[in-house]
Every structure is written in C-alpha cells, then in structure tokens.
GROMACS .gro file of C-alpha atoms in nm:
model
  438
    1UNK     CA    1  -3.255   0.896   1.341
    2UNK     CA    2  -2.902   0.703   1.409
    3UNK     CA    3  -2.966   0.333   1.323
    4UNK     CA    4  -3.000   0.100   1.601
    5UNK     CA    5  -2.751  -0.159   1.675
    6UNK     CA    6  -2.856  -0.542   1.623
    7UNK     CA    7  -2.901  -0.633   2.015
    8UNK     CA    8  -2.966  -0.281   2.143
    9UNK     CA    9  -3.233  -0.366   2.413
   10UNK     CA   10  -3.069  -0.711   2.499
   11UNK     CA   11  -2.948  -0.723   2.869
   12UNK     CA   12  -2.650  -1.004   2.904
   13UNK     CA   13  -2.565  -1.130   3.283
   14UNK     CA   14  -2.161  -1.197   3.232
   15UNK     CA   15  -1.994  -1.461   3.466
   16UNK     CA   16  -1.652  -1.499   3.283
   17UNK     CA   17  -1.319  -1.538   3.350
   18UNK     CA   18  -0.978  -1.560   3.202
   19UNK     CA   19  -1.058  -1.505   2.782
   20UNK     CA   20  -1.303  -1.728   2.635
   21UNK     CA   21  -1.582  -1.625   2.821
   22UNK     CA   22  -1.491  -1.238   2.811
   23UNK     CA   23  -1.442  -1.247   2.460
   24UNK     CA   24  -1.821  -1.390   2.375
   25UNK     CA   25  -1.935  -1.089   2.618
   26UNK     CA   26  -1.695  -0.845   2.460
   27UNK     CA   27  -1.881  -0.920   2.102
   28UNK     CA   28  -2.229  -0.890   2.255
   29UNK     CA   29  -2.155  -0.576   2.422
   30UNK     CA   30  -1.980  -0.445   2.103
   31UNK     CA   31  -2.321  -0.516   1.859
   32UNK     CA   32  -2.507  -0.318   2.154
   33UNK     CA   33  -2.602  -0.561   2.429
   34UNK     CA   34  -2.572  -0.378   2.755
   35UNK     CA   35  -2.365  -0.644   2.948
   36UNK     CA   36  -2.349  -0.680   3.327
   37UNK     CA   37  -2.080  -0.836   3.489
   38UNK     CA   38  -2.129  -0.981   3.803
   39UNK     CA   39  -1.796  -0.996   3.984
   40UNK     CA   40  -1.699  -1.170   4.354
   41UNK     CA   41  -1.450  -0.947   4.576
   42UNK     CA   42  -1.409  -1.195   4.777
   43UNK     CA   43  -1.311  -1.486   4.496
   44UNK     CA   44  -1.145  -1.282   4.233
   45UNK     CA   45  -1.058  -1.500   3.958
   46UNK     CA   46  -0.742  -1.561   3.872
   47UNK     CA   47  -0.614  -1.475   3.502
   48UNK     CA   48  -0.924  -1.239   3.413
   49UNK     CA   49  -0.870  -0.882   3.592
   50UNK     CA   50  -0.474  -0.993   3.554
   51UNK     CA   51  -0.245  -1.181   3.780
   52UNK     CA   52  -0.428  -1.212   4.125
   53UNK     CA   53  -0.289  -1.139   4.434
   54UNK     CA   54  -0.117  -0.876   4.205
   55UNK     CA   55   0.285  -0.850   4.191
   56UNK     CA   56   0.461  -0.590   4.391
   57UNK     CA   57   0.558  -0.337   4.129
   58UNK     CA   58   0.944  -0.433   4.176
   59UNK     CA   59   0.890  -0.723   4.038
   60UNK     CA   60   0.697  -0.658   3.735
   61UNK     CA   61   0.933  -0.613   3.520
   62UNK     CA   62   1.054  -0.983   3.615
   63UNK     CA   63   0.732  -1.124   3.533
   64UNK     CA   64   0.634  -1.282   3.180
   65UNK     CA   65   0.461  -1.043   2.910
   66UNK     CA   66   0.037  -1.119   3.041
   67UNK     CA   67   0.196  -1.067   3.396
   68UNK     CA   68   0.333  -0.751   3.380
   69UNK     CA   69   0.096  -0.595   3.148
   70UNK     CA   70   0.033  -0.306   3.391
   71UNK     CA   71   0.008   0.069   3.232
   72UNK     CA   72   0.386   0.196   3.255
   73UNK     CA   73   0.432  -0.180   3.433
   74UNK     CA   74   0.332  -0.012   3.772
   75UNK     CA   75  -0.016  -0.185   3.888
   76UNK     CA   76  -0.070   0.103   4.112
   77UNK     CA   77  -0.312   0.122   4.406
   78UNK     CA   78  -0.624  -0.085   4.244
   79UNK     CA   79  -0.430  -0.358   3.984
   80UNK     CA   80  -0.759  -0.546   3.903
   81UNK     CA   81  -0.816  -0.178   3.706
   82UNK     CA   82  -0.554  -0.139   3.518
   83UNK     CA   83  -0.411  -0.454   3.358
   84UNK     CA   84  -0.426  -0.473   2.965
   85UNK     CA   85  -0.644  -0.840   2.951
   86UNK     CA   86  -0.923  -0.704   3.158
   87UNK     CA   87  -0.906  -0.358   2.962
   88UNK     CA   88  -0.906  -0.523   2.583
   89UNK     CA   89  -1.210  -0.746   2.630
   90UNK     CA   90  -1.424  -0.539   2.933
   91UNK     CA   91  -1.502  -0.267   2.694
   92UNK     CA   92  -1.884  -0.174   2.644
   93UNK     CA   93  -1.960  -0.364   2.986
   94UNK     CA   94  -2.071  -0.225   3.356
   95UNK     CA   95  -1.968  -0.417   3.654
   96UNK     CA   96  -2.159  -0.499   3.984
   97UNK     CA   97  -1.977  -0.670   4.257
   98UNK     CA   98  -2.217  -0.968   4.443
   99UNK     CA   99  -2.156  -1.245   4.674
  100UNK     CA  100  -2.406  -1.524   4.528
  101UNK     CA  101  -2.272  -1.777   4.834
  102UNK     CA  102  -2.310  -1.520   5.102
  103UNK     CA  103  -2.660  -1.365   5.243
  104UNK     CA  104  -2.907  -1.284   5.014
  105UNK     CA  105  -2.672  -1.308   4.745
  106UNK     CA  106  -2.903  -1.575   4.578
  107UNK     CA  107  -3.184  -1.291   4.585
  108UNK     CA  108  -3.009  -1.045   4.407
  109UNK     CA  109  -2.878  -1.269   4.140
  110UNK     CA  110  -3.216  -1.379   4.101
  111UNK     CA  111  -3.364  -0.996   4.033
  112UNK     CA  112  -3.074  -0.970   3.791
  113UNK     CA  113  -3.154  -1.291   3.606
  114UNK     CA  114  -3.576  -1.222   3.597
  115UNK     CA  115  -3.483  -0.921   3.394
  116UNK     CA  116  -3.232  -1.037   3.140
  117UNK     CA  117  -3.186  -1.196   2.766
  118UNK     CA  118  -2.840  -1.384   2.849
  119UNK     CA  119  -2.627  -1.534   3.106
  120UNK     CA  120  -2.253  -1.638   3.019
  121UNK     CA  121  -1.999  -1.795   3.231
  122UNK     CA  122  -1.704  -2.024   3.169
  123UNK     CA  123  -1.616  -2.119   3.530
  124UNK     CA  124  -1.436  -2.396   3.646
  125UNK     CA  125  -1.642  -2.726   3.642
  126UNK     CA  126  -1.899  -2.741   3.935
  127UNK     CA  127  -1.890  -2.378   4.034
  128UNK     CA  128  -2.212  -2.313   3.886
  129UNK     CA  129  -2.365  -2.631   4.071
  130UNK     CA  130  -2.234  -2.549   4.356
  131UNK     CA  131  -2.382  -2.184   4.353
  132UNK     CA  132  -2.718  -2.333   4.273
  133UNK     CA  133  -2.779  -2.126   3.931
  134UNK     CA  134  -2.775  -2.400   3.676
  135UNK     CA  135  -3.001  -2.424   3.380
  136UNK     CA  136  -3.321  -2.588   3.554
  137UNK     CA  137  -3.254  -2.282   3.831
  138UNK     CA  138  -3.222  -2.011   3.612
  139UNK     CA  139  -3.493  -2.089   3.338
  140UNK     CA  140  -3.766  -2.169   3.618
  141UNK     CA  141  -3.694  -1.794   3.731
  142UNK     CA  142  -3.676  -1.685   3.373
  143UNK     CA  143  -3.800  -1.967   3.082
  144UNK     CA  144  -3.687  -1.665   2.787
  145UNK     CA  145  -3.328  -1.679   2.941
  146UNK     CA  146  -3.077  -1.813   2.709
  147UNK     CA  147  -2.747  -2.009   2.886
  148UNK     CA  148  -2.424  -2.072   2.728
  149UNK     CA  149  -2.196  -2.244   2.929
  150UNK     CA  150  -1.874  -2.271   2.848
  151UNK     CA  151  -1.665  -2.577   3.004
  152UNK     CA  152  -1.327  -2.703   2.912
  153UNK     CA  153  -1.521  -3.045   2.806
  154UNK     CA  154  -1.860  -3.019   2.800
  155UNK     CA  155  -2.142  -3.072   3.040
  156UNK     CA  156  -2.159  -3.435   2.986
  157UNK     CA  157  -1.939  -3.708   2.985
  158UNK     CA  158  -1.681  -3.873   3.229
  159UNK     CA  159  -1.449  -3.534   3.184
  160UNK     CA  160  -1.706  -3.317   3.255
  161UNK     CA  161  -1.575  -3.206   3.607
  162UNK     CA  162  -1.218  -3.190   3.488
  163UNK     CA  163  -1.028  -2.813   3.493
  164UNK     CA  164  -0.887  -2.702   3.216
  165UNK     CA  165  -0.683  -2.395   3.090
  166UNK     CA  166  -0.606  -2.308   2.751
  167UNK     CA  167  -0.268  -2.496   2.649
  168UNK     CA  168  -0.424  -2.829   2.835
  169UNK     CA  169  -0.763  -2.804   2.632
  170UNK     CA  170  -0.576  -2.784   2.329
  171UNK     CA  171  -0.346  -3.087   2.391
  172UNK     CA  172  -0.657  -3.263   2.475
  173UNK     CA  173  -0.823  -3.173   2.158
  174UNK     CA  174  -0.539  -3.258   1.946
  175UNK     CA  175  -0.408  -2.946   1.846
  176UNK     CA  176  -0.058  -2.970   2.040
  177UNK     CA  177   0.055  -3.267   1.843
  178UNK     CA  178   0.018  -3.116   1.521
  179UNK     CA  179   0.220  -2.811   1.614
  180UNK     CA  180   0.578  -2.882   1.770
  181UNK     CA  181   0.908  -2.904   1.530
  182UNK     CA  182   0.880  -3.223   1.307
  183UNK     CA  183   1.227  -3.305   1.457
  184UNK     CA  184   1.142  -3.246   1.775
  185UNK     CA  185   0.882  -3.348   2.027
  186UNK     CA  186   0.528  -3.155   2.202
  187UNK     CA  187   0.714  -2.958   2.439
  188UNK     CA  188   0.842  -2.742   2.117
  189UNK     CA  189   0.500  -2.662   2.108
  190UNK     CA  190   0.474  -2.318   2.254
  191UNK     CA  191   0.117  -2.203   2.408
  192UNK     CA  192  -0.119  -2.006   2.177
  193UNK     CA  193  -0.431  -1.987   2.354
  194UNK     CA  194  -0.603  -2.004   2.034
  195UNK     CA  195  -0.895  -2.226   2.171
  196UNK     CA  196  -0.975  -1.911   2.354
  197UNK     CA  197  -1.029  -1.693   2.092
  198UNK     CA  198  -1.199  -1.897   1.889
  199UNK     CA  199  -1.455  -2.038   2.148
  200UNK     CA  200  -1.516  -1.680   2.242
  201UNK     CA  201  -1.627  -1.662   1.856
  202UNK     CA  202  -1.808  -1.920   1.862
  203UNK     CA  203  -2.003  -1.884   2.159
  204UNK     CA  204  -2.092  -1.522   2.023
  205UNK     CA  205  -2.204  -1.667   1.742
  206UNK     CA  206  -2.462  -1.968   1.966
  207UNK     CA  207  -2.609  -1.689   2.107
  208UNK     CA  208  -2.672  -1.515   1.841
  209UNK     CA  209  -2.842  -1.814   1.717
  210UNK     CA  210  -3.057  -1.883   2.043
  211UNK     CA  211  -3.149  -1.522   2.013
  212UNK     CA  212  -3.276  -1.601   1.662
  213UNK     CA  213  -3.503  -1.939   1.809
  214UNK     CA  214  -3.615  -1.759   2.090
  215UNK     CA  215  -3.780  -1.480   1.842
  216UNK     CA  216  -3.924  -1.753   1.638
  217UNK     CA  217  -4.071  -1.924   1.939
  218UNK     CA  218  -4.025  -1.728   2.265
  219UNK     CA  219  -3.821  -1.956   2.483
  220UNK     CA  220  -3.485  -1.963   2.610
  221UNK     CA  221  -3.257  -2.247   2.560
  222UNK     CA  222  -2.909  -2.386   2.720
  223UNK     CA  223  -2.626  -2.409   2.507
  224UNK     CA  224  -2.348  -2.681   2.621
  225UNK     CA  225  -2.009  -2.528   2.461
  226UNK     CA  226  -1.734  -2.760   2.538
  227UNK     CA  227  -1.424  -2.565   2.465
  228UNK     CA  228  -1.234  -2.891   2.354
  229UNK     CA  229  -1.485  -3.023   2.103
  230UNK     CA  230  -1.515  -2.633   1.941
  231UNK     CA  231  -1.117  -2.714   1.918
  232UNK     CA  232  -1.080  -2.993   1.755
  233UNK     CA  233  -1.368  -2.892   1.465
  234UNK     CA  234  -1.045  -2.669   1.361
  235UNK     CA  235  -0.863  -2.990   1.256
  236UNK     CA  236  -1.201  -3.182   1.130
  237UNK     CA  237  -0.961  -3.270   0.797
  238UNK     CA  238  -0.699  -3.440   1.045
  239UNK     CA  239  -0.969  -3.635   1.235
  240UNK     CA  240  -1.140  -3.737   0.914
  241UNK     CA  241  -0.832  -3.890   0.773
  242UNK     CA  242  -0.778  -4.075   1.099
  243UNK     CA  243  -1.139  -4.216   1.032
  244UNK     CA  244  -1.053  -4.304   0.701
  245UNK     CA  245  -0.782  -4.403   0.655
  246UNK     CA  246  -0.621  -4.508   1.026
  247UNK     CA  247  -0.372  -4.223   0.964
  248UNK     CA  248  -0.220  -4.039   1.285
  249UNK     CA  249  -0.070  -3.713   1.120
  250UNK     CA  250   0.276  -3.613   1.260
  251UNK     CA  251   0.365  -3.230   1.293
  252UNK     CA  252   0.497  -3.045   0.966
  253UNK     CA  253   0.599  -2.795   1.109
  254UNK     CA  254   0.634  -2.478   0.911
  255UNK     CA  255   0.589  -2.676   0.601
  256UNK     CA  256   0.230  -2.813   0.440
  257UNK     CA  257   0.126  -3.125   0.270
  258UNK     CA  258   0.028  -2.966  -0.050
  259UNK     CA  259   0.281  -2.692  -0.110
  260UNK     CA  260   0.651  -2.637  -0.164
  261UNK     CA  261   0.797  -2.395  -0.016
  262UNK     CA  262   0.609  -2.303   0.250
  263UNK     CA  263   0.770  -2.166   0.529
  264UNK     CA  264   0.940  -1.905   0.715
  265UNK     CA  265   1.282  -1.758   0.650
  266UNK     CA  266   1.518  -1.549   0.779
  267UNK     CA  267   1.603  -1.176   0.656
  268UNK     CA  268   1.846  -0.906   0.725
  269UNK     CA  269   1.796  -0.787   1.073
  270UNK     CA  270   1.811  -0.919   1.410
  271UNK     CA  271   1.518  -1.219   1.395
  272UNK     CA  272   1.358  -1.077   1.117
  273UNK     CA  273   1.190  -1.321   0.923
  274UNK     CA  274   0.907  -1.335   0.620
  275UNK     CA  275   0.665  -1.589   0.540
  276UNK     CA  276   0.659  -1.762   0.188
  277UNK     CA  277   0.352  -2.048   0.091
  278UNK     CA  278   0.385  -2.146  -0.276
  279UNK     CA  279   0.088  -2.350  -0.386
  280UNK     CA  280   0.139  -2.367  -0.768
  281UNK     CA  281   0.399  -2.394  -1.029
  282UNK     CA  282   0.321  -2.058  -1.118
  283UNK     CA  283   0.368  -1.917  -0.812
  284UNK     CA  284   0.711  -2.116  -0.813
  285UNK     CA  285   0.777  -1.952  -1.123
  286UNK     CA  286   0.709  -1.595  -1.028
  287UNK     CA  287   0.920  -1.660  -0.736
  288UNK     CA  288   1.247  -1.761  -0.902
  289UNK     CA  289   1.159  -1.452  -1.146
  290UNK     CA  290   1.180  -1.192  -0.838
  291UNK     CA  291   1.500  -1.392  -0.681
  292UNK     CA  292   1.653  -1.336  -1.052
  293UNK     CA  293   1.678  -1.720  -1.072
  294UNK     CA  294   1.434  -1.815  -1.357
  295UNK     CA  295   1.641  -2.136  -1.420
  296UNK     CA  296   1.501  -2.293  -1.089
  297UNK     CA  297   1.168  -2.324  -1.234
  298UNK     CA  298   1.293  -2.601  -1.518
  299UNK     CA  299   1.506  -2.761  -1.283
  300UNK     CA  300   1.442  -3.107  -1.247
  301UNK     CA  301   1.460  -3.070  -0.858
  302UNK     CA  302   1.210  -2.780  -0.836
  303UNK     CA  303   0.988  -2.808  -1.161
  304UNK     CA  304   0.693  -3.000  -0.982
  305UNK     CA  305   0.507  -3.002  -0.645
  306UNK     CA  306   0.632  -3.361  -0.560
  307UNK     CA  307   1.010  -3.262  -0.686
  308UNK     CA  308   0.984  -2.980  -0.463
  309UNK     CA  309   0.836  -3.130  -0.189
  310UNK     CA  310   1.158  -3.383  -0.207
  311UNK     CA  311   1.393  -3.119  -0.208
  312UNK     CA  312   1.266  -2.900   0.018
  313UNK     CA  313   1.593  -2.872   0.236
  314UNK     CA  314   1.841  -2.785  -0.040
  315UNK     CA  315   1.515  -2.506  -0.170
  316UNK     CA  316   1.476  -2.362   0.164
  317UNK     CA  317   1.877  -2.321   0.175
  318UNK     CA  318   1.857  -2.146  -0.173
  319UNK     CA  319   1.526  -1.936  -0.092
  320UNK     CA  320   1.719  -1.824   0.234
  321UNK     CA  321   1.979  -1.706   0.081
  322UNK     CA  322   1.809  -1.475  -0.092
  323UNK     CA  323   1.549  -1.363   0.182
  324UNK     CA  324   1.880  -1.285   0.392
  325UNK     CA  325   2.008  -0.977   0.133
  326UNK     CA  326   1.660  -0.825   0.202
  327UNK     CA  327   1.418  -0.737   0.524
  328UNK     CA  328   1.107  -0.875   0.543
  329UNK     CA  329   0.887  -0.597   0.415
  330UNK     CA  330   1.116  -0.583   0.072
  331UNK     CA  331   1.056  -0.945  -0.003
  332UNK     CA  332   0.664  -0.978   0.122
  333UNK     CA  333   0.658  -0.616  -0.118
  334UNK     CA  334   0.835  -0.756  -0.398
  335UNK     CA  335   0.653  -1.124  -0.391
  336UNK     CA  336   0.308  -0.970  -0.339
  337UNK     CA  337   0.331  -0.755  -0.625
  338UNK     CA  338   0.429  -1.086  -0.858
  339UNK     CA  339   0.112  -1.258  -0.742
  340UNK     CA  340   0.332  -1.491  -0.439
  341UNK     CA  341   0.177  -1.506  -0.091
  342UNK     CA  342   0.392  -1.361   0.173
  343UNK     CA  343   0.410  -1.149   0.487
  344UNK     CA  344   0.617  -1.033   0.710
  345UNK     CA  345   0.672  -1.180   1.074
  346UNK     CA  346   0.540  -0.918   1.292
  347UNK     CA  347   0.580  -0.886   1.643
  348UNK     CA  348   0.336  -0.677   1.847
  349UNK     CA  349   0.538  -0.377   1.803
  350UNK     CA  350   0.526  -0.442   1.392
  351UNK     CA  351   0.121  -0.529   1.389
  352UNK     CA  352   0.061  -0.178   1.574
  353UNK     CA  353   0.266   0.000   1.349
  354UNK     CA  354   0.161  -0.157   1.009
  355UNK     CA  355   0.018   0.071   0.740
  356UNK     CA  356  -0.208  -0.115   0.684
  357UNK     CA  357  -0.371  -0.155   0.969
  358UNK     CA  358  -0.325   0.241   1.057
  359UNK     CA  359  -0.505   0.288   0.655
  360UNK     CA  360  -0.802   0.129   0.801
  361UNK     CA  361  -0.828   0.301   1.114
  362UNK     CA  362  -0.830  -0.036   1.279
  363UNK     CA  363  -0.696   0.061   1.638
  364UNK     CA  364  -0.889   0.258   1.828
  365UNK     CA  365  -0.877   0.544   2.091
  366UNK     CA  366  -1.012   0.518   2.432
  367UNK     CA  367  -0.967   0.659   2.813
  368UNK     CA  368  -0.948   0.509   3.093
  369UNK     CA  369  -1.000   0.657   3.450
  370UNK     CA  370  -0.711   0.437   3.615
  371UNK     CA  371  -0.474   0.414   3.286
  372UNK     CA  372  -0.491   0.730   3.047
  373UNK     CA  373  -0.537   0.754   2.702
  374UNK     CA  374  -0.413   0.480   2.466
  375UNK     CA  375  -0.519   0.291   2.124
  376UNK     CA  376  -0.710  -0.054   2.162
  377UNK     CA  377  -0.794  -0.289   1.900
  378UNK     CA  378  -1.084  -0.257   1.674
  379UNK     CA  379  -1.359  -0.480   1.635
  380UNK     CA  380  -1.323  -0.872   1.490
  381UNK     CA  381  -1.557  -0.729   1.160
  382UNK     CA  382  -1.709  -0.452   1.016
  383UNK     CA  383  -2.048  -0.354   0.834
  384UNK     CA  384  -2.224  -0.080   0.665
  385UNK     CA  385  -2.501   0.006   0.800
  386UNK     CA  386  -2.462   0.085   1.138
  387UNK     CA  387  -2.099   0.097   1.298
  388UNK     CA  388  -2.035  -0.153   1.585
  389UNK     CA  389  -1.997  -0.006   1.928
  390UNK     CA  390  -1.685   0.127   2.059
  391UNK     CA  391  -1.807   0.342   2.351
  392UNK     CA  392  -1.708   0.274   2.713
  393UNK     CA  393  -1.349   0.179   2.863
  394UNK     CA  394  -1.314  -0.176   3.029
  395UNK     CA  395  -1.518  -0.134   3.396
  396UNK     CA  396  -1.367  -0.055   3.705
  397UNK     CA  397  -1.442  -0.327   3.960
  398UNK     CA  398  -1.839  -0.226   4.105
  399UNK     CA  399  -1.799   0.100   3.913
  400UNK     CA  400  -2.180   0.027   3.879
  401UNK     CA  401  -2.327  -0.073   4.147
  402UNK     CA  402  -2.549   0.188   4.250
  403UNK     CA  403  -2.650   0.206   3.934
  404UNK     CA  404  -2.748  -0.148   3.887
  405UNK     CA  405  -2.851  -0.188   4.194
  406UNK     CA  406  -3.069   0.090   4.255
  407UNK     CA  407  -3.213   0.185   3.937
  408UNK     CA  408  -3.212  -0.128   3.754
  409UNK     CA  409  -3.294  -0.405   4.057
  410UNK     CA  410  -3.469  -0.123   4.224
  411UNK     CA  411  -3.331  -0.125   4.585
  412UNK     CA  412  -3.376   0.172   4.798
  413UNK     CA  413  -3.079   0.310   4.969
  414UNK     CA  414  -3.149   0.188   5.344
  415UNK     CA  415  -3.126  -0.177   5.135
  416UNK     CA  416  -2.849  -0.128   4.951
  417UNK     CA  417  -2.623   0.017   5.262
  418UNK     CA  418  -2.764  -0.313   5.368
  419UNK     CA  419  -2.632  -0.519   5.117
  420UNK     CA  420  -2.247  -0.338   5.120
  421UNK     CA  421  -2.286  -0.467   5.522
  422UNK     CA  422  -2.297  -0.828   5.420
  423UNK     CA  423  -1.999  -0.772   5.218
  424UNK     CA  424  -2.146  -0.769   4.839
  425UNK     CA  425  -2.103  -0.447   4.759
  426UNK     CA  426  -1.717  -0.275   4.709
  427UNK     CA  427  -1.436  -0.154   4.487
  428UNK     CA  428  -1.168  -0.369   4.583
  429UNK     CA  429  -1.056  -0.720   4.646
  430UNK     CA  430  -1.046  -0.906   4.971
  431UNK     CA  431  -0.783  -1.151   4.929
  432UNK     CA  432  -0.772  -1.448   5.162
  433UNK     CA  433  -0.542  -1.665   5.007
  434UNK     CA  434  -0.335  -1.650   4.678
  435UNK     CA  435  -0.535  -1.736   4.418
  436UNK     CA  436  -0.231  -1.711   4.121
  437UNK     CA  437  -0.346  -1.852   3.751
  438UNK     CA  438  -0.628  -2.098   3.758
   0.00000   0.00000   0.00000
C-alpha cells in the first residue's frame, strides 16, 4: 500500500494572486492537499495568470522577461493558460470560476467553505471585507476552518488598508536600504521579490501549524500574515543593533562585515562572474595557494581580517586579476576543492543546465494541454518516506467546474446551467477595463 501523503484528505479554498499567496497553495497542494482555486472572470487579477489584458503577440517580444513569458512568446488564443508564473506555482490545483459579488455567488462560496480545511488569499486590502467573507463570516459557517490572510501590512494598524506589491513591501520593511551600491543610492537597488517567496514559505508553514492546533483541539483559527513584518524578521540582526546600539546600517554591498574578500568578480567571458566569501585566515590562505600567490597570506596588508578588510580595494584588484585568466566554473572548481566558498554567477540559462542540479533530478517533466511538454522546477525539499506530489499541470481557467460544482457542491445540471446564466461559470476572461499589474 503506497504511503499517504501528510495532508491527503485536506481540502484548501485558494484566493491568491500574484506569488505569495500561490506559492503557500502550491506547497499545500504539493504535500497532497487537494486545492481549489476560486477564480473571478470578470476581475482577473492582474500579475497572477500573467500580464492582464494580455499583450498582442507583436509585442511580446518588447515586453520585460515576467511579461513575455508566453510558451514560444506567442500567448495564443487563451493567455491566462499559458504564461510561465501561473504554470510554475498552479501545479497540483483545480480551478472553479465564481462571481462571489454577483447572484448567488455568496451561496456557492459558502457550500465550498462548509466543506473545507483551509482558505488562503492575499488580496488587496479590503477586498475580502468588501465581499463579506472575513474571519467572523467564514468560521460561523465553518468554526474548523483555518484562515491565513496574507496582507502587505497586517490586519491591524494604521497601514492596514494600504496596497502593496513586492519591491514597495520590501522598502517598507527595510530591506531596500540594505541592498543598493554602497556608493550609490536605493534606486541601485534592483527588485527581487524575495518577500514573496519567503512569505509564501512561511505562510505554508502557519498552516501547517494551525493544522497541528486544530488536531489537538478541533477548532479553526485566523492567522494575520503581514507580508512586511515576515520581511523584516530576515534582517532581525540589523534591527537589533538599531535597538542597541542606535546604529542605522548603510548598504555593503557585495562585501560583509565579518569577511574579507567577499564578493563577486569578473572572469573570462562576456559578464561572467564567480562569487568568492572568505571568512577565515585559512580560507585566505588556501586562496592565495590556488592563485599561486602564497606570499599574500604574510603580507602585512592581507594577513588579518581587519588588514584585509582595510585593503579590500587594492585585494579585490589583485583577486580580479586572477579570476579574469579563468571562467567561473574553473575558479568556483578549483577554490571548492581547497576548502574556499565559491560559485559561479548563474543566469537562468546556467541554473537549468547545472550538473548538479540535473544529478539530482531536480527539474521536473510535465504537460500541459495549452503549452506542451517542458521541465518545471522541483519541489522546495525532499523526504524519504513518501515522495512529495508532482502530479497535475497548472489549471486551465474553470477547467473544473463541473466537477466541483456538481460532484463536490452537489448541484444538478438544470442548477448549474443556471449558475453559467448569471455569469459564474466560463473559460475565459471578460475584460472591462485594463487591469495591467496591481
């Protein structure tokens, strides 16, 4: 008997947009969860199933990298299906399509909600209000239901209805300040949309933990996730010192407080470039060794962290040098095998080709209806007992409504031809207005 996955039987409602969200759903669904989003035709959010009202397919190849991220950059006759955000983290789900504001929209929701574990959305501020499914809503239809919300700032406090995307919450949080060129200013600071990511971790793992009370006790619970506040816990050391010690940290750029060098250098090759963090005078050592310039490890200039970290300029210029007569892959090689930390700067093209990575199996293959065959990545872990799920290609938009309707909500097929009449039901978009990023 194949071993069951840890939240096989666990139904999750999925209201997300953009990444965050998607990416808490995306680990549910992948440890078994059977996930249900519920999606609006006529609302479609912008940033989620990619850029909404799509680009005509002459201008794709104009557009920035997330915007023309179309199979074979042509988004075809359905975009919304084939654009690579949507496909990465809408694996493992089903999609419904449902009109909550329009008539008996509220009804439906409700069926949906009675007979589910989880409900997940990271809409803007107010949406959720304005609907009329908040927590107090929600739990009185279902008190087992678990909640995580998931807004920019929290549910509390005089930002609480303020938007946010993900290169605002991070300047909020702190995290911009600390990243631009020490020479320069913030706007060096190019967007990573790491509070994304790791809010989408992090609200995986709340749930998880809800799940956990609500064995232990048998009731549901909301969970308040401000995406700012999950931020800045990722430079707790920074704030502390502030606390402390009444110390506002400037940006270091590539270099770091405690170790000398540390940076990134260029190689042979057009913007090639290789990593190098040096922590210990050992590691120094070992690193003049493979330049062939054991001297530099006595010199006055170099022999101790604080020497180096005074010199760093004229060191980087000497390091350089040296990185320059090699690519990146022979130094990161050559350090890694005298005990130095170092990598390569990859590009996408260099992550999906590492051996590494193809040694471990890591990407993975799945088919689409709307975009063919291709490799995806794998999952954020692994474990031994009982792989996690890699089953089902992102959803097509209501690719399962009859079957949530009908044989989960159990509505009969005079109600459901009902229900496409007032508009909830469909496989495309109705766009009113542009809706563009949001």
């Amino acid at each position: 008997m194949a071993a069951r996955l840890p939240l096989e039987g666990i139904r999750v409602v999925d209201l997300t947009v953009v990444w965050a969200g998607p990416t808490v759903t995306m680990i549910l669904g992948d440890l078994g969860a059977q996930v249900i989003r519920v999606e609006s035709r006529y609302h479609p959010p912008g940033s989620t199933r990619g850029i909404l009202p799509p680009p005509p397919k002459e201008a794709v190849p104009r557009t920035g990298n997330i915007a023309r991220a179309y199979v074979n950059l042509d988004p075809g006759q359905r975009p919304w299906n084939r654009h690579a955000m949507f496909n990465w983290h809408g694996r493992n789900k089903l999609s419904m399509t449902l009109e909550i504001d329009r008539p008996r929209g509220l009804e439906v929701f409700r069926r949906l909600v009675e007979i589910s574990d989880i409900l997940v959305e990271n809409n803007a501020a107010g949406l959720i209000e304005r609907l009329g499914i908040d927590y107090p809503v929600v739990s009185s239809w279902n008190p087992r239901l678990i909640m995580l919300r998931m807004p920019p700032f929290g549910l509390s406090g005089p930002y609480k209805y303020f938007q946010g995307f993900g290169s605002t919450v991070e300047a909020v949080a702190g995290f911009v300040w600390i990243r631009h060129y020490p020479d320069s200013d913030p706007t060096s600071a190019t967007p990573t949309f790491h509070m994304d990511a790791a809010s989408g971790a992090a609200g995986a793992f709340a749930v998880l933990a809800a799940l956990h009370y609500r064995n232990r006790t048998g009731r549901g619970m909301l969970i308040d996730l401000a995406q700012a506040e999950n931020m800045t816990q990722h430079i707790g050391e920074i704030i502390l010192d502030y606390t402390m010690n009444g110390r506002v940290q400037g940006s270091y750029g590539n270099r770091h407080p405690t170790a000398a060098p540390h940076g990134v250098y260029r190689c042979q090759g057009d913007d090639r470039w290789v990593a190098i963090s040096v922590f210990t005078d050992e590691e120094f050592a070992a690193l003049c060794q493979v330049m062939g310039r054991p001297e530099l490890a006595a010199d006055p200039r170099f022999s101790t962290l604080q020497a180096r970290r005074a010199n760093q300029d004229e060191l980087d210029r000497i390091i350089e040098a040296w990185t320059l007569t090699r690519t990146p892959r022979q130094v990161f090689e050559a350090l890694q095998a005298a005990g130095v930390p170092a990598g390569p700067v990859m590009d996408e093209r260099d992550a999906y080709e590492d051996p590494h990575a193809r040694a471990r199996g890591w990407f993975q293959v799945m088919t689409h209806p709307e975009c063919g065959t291709h490799e995806y990545p794998g999952h954020l872990w692994r474990q031994s007992e009982v792989p996690l799920r890699f089953e089902t290609p992102a959803p097509c938009l209501g690719e399962h409504n009859e079957y949530v309707y009908k044989e989960l909500l159990g509505y009969s097929d005079a109600e459901y031809e009902e229900l496409a009449r007032l508009g909830h039901i469909g496989t495309d978009y109705v766009f009113q207005q542009p809706t563009g990023i949001r």
